[in-house]
Amino acid sequence: MAKIIDGKAISAEIKEELKQKVAQYKNQGIDITLAVVKVGDDPASAVYVRNKEKACAYIGIQSRTLSLPKETTEEELLAVVQKLNEDKTVNGILVQLPLPEHIDENKILLAIDSKKDVDGFHPVNVGKMVIGEPSFLPCTPAGIIEMLRRSNIDIEGKECVIIGRSNIVGKPMAILMLRENATVTITHSRTKNLKNVTAKADILIAAIGKAKFVTADYVKEGAVVIDVGMNRDAEGKLCGDVDFEQVEKKASAITPAPGGVGPMTVTMLLVNCLRSVELQK
């Protein structure tokens, strides 16, 4: 049976460390503030924003949520972002995605000051990540690296296969694994003989958004399997991209879904909020 990589436990451990760092900053007279901008009333976004507020409160970071109506224009949202860019009391800015259809997400993300981009999506931060300069790292990939490290799973020299090539997970994940000296293959919807490629992986990372897509025949005996997906199965239950019951018998370590990668994403956002103090100096 595979070792379960418990994202909740690892994320709780990191939060305790962050709590102490926040207290040290407060002793130096430094307060840290995260501004979250939410447009419209998407129920999933509301849940994410509440989770971020709770996490901030727990470690002692101030969180400021700006809830704007769905009818907000692109110009109005850009003006809000600009105001936050100029506000010296705000360290991190996060615009909750998805945005209403009439707003160009790329335009908004580009408008955020790269020194306050705690999501790590701004092209300046992406470029810095690629060449290895200090920057904000995208939260989900950075969380996966942290999970592997804290579970004492060696990355150096390992064959890592990533299923999915999104800008949010797949591509940055590949860069961060390269930085840890893994040999990396990215697969996607056009990859031929996908099972043959994934079956070579020492570390397999699934980020495709298809419920239980990765079955045991995609996985090498003894591989480490990281499941980034969050979907609903035929019965409406939350599940990942990996068929957990099948793959657990074959893997040496595996993340559950929910309770694996998810909690780490919010926690790495907090890590970025603290990093903002150093980057803004």
Coordinates of C-alpha atoms in Angstrom, one line a residue:
M1 CA 0.0 0.0 0.0
A2 CA 1.2 3.5 -0.9
K3 CA 2.3 6.1 1.7
I4 CA -0.4 8.8 1.8
I5 CA 1.0 12.3 1.3
D6 CA -1.2 14.3 3.6
G7 CA -1.6 17.8 2.3
K8 CA -3.7 19.0 5.2
A9 CA -1.0 17.9 7.8
I10 CA 1.9 19.4 5.8
S11 CA 0.0 22.7 5.2
A12 CA -0.8 22.9 9.0
E13 CA 2.9 22.5 9.7
I14 CA 3.8 25.3 7.3
K15 CA 1.1 27.6 8.7
E16 CA 2.6 27.2 12.2
E17 CA 6.0 28.3 10.9
L18 CA 4.4 31.2 9.1
K19 CA 2.6 32.3 12.2
Q20 CA 5.9 32.6 14.0
K21 CA 7.4 34.6 11.1
V22 CA 4.4 37.0 11.0
A23 CA 4.8 37.6 14.8
Q24 CA 8.5 38.4 14.2
Y25 CA 7.5 40.9 11.5
K26 CA 4.9 42.5 13.8
N27 CA 7.7 42.9 16.5
Q28 CA 9.6 44.9 13.8
G29 CA 6.5 47.0 13.2
I30 CA 5.7 45.3 9.8
D31 CA 2.1 44.4 9.1
I32 CA 1.3 42.3 6.0
T33 CA -1.9 42.8 4.0
L34 CA -3.4 40.7 1.2
A35 CA -6.1 42.4 -0.9
V36 CA -8.4 39.9 -2.7
V37 CA -10.7 41.3 -5.5
K38 CA -13.8 39.2 -6.3
V39 CA -16.0 40.2 -9.2
G40 CA -19.5 38.7 -9.4
D41 CA -21.1 35.9 -7.3
D42 CA -19.5 32.6 -8.5
P43 CA -20.2 30.2 -5.6
A44 CA -16.8 28.4 -6.0
S45 CA -15.0 31.7 -5.9
A46 CA -16.8 32.7 -2.8
V47 CA -15.6 29.5 -1.1
Y48 CA -12.0 30.0 -2.2
V49 CA -12.1 33.6 -0.9
R50 CA -13.5 32.6 2.5
N51 CA -10.7 29.9 2.8
K52 CA -8.1 32.6 2.0
E53 CA -9.6 35.0 4.6
K54 CA -9.6 32.2 7.3
A55 CA -6.0 31.2 6.5
C56 CA -4.8 34.8 6.6
A57 CA -6.5 35.4 10.0
Y58 CA -5.0 32.2 11.4
I59 CA -1.4 33.2 10.7
G60 CA -2.0 36.9 11.5
I61 CA -2.0 38.5 8.1
Q62 CA -4.6 41.2 7.4
S63 CA -6.9 40.3 4.5
R64 CA -9.0 42.9 2.7
T65 CA -11.7 41.6 0.4
L66 CA -13.2 43.8 -2.3
S67 CA -16.4 42.3 -3.6
L68 CA -17.5 44.0 -6.9
P69 CA -20.8 43.4 -8.7
K70 CA -20.9 41.2 -11.9
E71 CA -21.6 44.3 -14.0
T72 CA -18.2 45.9 -13.1
T73 CA -16.5 47.0 -16.3
E74 CA -13.0 46.2 -17.3
E75 CA -12.0 49.9 -16.9
E76 CA -13.5 50.0 -13.3
L77 CA -11.6 46.8 -12.4
L78 CA -8.4 48.1 -13.8
A79 CA -8.9 51.3 -11.7
V80 CA -9.3 49.2 -8.6
V81 CA -6.1 47.2 -9.3
Q82 CA -4.2 50.5 -10.0
K83 CA -5.4 51.9 -6.6
L84 CA -4.1 48.7 -4.8
N85 CA -0.8 48.9 -6.7
E86 CA -0.3 52.4 -5.4
D87 CA -1.5 51.6 -1.8
K88 CA 1.7 51.2 0.2
T89 CA -0.2 49.3 3.0
V90 CA -1.1 46.5 0.6
N91 CA 1.7 43.8 0.1
G92 CA -0.2 41.3 -2.1
I93 CA -3.0 41.6 -4.7
L94 CA -5.0 38.6 -5.8
V95 CA -7.8 38.9 -8.4
Q96 CA -10.0 35.8 -8.0
L97 CA -10.5 33.9 -11.3
P98 CA -12.7 33.3 -13.2
L99 CA -13.8 36.8 -14.1
P100 CA -17.1 37.6 -15.9
E101 CA -16.8 37.0 -19.7
H102 CA -16.8 40.7 -20.6
I103 CA -13.5 41.2 -18.8
D104 CA -10.1 40.2 -20.3
E105 CA -8.3 38.1 -17.6
N106 CA -4.9 38.6 -19.1
K107 CA -5.3 42.3 -19.2
I108 CA -6.2 42.4 -15.5
L109 CA -3.3 40.0 -14.4
L110 CA -0.9 42.2 -16.4
A111 CA -2.1 45.3 -14.6
I112 CA -1.1 43.9 -11.2
D113 CA 2.3 45.2 -10.0
S114 CA 4.7 42.3 -10.4
K115 CA 6.0 43.0 -6.8
K116 CA 2.5 42.4 -5.4
D117 CA 1.6 39.4 -7.7
V118 CA 1.2 36.8 -5.0
D119 CA -0.4 34.3 -7.4
G120 CA 2.9 34.3 -9.4
F121 CA 1.1 34.7 -12.8
H122 CA 2.6 38.0 -14.0
P123 CA 5.0 37.5 -17.0
V124 CA 7.8 39.2 -15.0
N125 CA 7.5 36.6 -12.2
V126 CA 7.1 33.7 -14.7
G127 CA 10.3 34.9 -16.5
K128 CA 12.2 35.2 -13.2
M129 CA 11.1 31.7 -12.2
V130 CA 12.4 30.3 -15.5
I131 CA 15.9 31.9 -15.1
G132 CA 16.0 31.1 -11.4
E133 CA 15.8 34.7 -9.9
P134 CA 13.9 35.3 -6.7
S135 CA 10.2 35.8 -7.5
F136 CA 6.7 34.7 -6.5
L137 CA 6.2 31.1 -7.5
P138 CA 2.8 29.8 -8.7
C139 CA 1.1 28.4 -5.6
T140 CA 0.1 24.9 -6.7
P141 CA 3.4 23.8 -8.3
A142 CA 5.3 25.4 -5.4
G143 CA 3.1 23.5 -3.0
I144 CA 3.8 20.2 -4.7
I145 CA 7.6 20.7 -4.4
E146 CA 7.1 21.5 -0.7
M147 CA 5.0 18.3 -0.2
L148 CA 7.6 16.2 -1.9
R149 CA 10.4 17.7 0.2
R150 CA 8.6 17.4 3.5
S151 CA 7.7 13.8 2.7
N152 CA 11.4 13.0 2.2
I153 CA 10.8 12.1 -1.5
D154 CA 14.0 12.6 -3.5
I155 CA 13.5 14.6 -6.7
E156 CA 17.0 14.9 -8.0
G157 CA 17.8 12.6 -11.0
K158 CA 14.2 11.2 -11.1
E159 CA 12.1 10.8 -14.2
C160 CA 9.1 13.2 -13.8
V161 CA 6.1 13.1 -16.1
I162 CA 3.5 15.8 -16.0
I163 CA 0.1 15.2 -17.6
G164 CA -1.2 18.7 -18.6
R165 CA 0.4 21.8 -20.0
S166 CA -1.6 24.7 -18.5
N167 CA 0.1 28.0 -17.5
I168 CA -1.2 27.6 -14.0
V169 CA 0.1 24.1 -13.2
G170 CA 1.7 22.0 -16.0
K171 CA 4.3 24.5 -17.4
P172 CA 5.5 26.0 -14.1
M173 CA 5.5 22.5 -12.5
A174 CA 8.0 21.5 -15.2
I175 CA 10.3 24.5 -14.5
L176 CA 10.3 23.9 -10.8
M177 CA 11.0 20.1 -11.2
L178 CA 13.9 21.1 -13.5
R179 CA 15.2 23.4 -10.8
E180 CA 15.2 20.4 -8.4
N181 CA 17.3 18.5 -11.0
A182 CA 14.5 16.1 -12.2
T183 CA 14.4 14.9 -15.8
V184 CA 11.0 16.2 -17.0
T185 CA 8.5 15.2 -19.7
I186 CA 5.3 17.2 -20.3
T187 CA 2.4 15.2 -21.8
H188 CA -0.9 16.6 -23.1
S189 CA -4.0 15.8 -25.3
R190 CA -1.8 15.4 -28.4
T191 CA 0.7 13.0 -26.8
K192 CA 0.9 9.7 -28.6
N193 CA 1.0 6.4 -26.6
L194 CA 0.4 8.4 -23.4
K195 CA 0.4 5.2 -21.2
N196 CA 3.9 4.3 -22.4
V197 CA 5.2 7.7 -21.5
T198 CA 3.6 7.9 -18.1
A199 CA 4.6 4.4 -17.2
K200 CA 8.3 5.5 -17.2
A201 CA 7.7 8.1 -14.5
D202 CA 9.3 7.9 -11.0
I203 CA 7.1 10.9 -10.2
L204 CA 3.8 11.3 -12.0
I205 CA 1.9 14.5 -11.7
A206 CA -1.7 14.6 -13.1
A207 CA -3.2 18.0 -13.8
I208 CA -5.8 17.5 -16.6
G209 CA -9.2 18.0 -15.0
K210 CA -10.6 14.6 -16.0
A211 CA -12.2 12.5 -13.2
K212 CA -10.2 9.3 -12.4
F213 CA -8.5 9.5 -15.8
V214 CA -5.2 8.0 -14.5
T215 CA -5.7 4.3 -13.8
A216 CA -3.2 1.7 -12.7
D217 CA -2.0 0.9 -16.2
Y218 CA -0.6 4.5 -16.5
V219 CA 1.6 4.0 -13.5
K220 CA 5.0 2.4 -13.0
E221 CA 5.3 0.0 -9.9
G222 CA 6.5 2.1 -7.0
A223 CA 6.0 5.5 -8.6
V224 CA 5.1 8.6 -6.6
V225 CA 1.7 10.0 -7.8
I226 CA 0.6 13.5 -7.3
D227 CA -3.0 14.3 -8.1
V228 CA -3.8 18.0 -8.9
G229 CA -7.3 17.4 -10.2
M230 CA -10.5 18.3 -8.4
N231 CA -13.6 16.9 -10.2
R232 CA -16.9 15.1 -9.5
D233 CA -17.3 11.5 -10.4
A234 CA -20.4 9.8 -11.8
E235 CA -22.1 9.8 -8.4
G236 CA -21.3 13.5 -7.8
K237 CA -18.5 12.8 -5.2
L238 CA -15.4 15.0 -5.2
C239 CA -12.4 13.1 -6.8
G240 CA -9.1 13.8 -8.5
D241 CA -7.6 13.0 -11.9
V242 CA -6.3 9.7 -10.5
D243 CA -8.3 6.6 -9.8
F244 CA -7.1 6.5 -6.2
E245 CA -8.3 3.0 -5.3
Q246 CA -6.6 1.4 -8.3
V247 CA -3.4 3.4 -8.2
E248 CA -2.8 3.3 -4.5
K249 CA -2.0 -0.4 -4.7
K250 CA 0.8 0.3 -7.3
A251 CA 2.3 3.6 -6.1
S252 CA 4.9 4.0 -3.4
A253 CA 3.3 7.3 -2.3
I254 CA 0.2 9.1 -3.4
T255 CA -1.8 12.3 -2.7
P256 CA -5.5 11.9 -1.9
A257 CA -8.1 14.2 -3.6
P258 CA -9.5 16.1 -1.7
G259 CA -7.0 16.6 1.1
G260 CA -3.8 16.4 -0.9
V261 CA -2.6 19.3 -3.2
G262 CA -5.6 21.6 -2.5
P263 CA -4.7 22.7 1.1
M264 CA -1.1 23.4 -0.1
T265 CA -2.3 25.9 -2.7
V266 CA -3.8 28.3 -0.2
T267 CA -0.8 27.8 2.2
M268 CA 1.7 28.7 -0.6
L269 CA -0.3 31.9 -1.2
L270 CA 0.5 32.8 2.4
V271 CA 4.2 32.0 1.8
N272 CA 4.1 34.4 -1.1
C273 CA 2.5 37.1 1.1
L274 CA 5.4 36.8 3.5
R275 CA 7.9 36.7 0.6
S276 CA 6.4 40.0 -0.6
V277 CA 8.0 41.8 2.3
E278 CA 11.5 40.8 1.2
L279 CA 10.8 41.3 -2.6
Q280 CA 9.4 44.8 -1.9
K281 CA 12.4 45.9 0.1

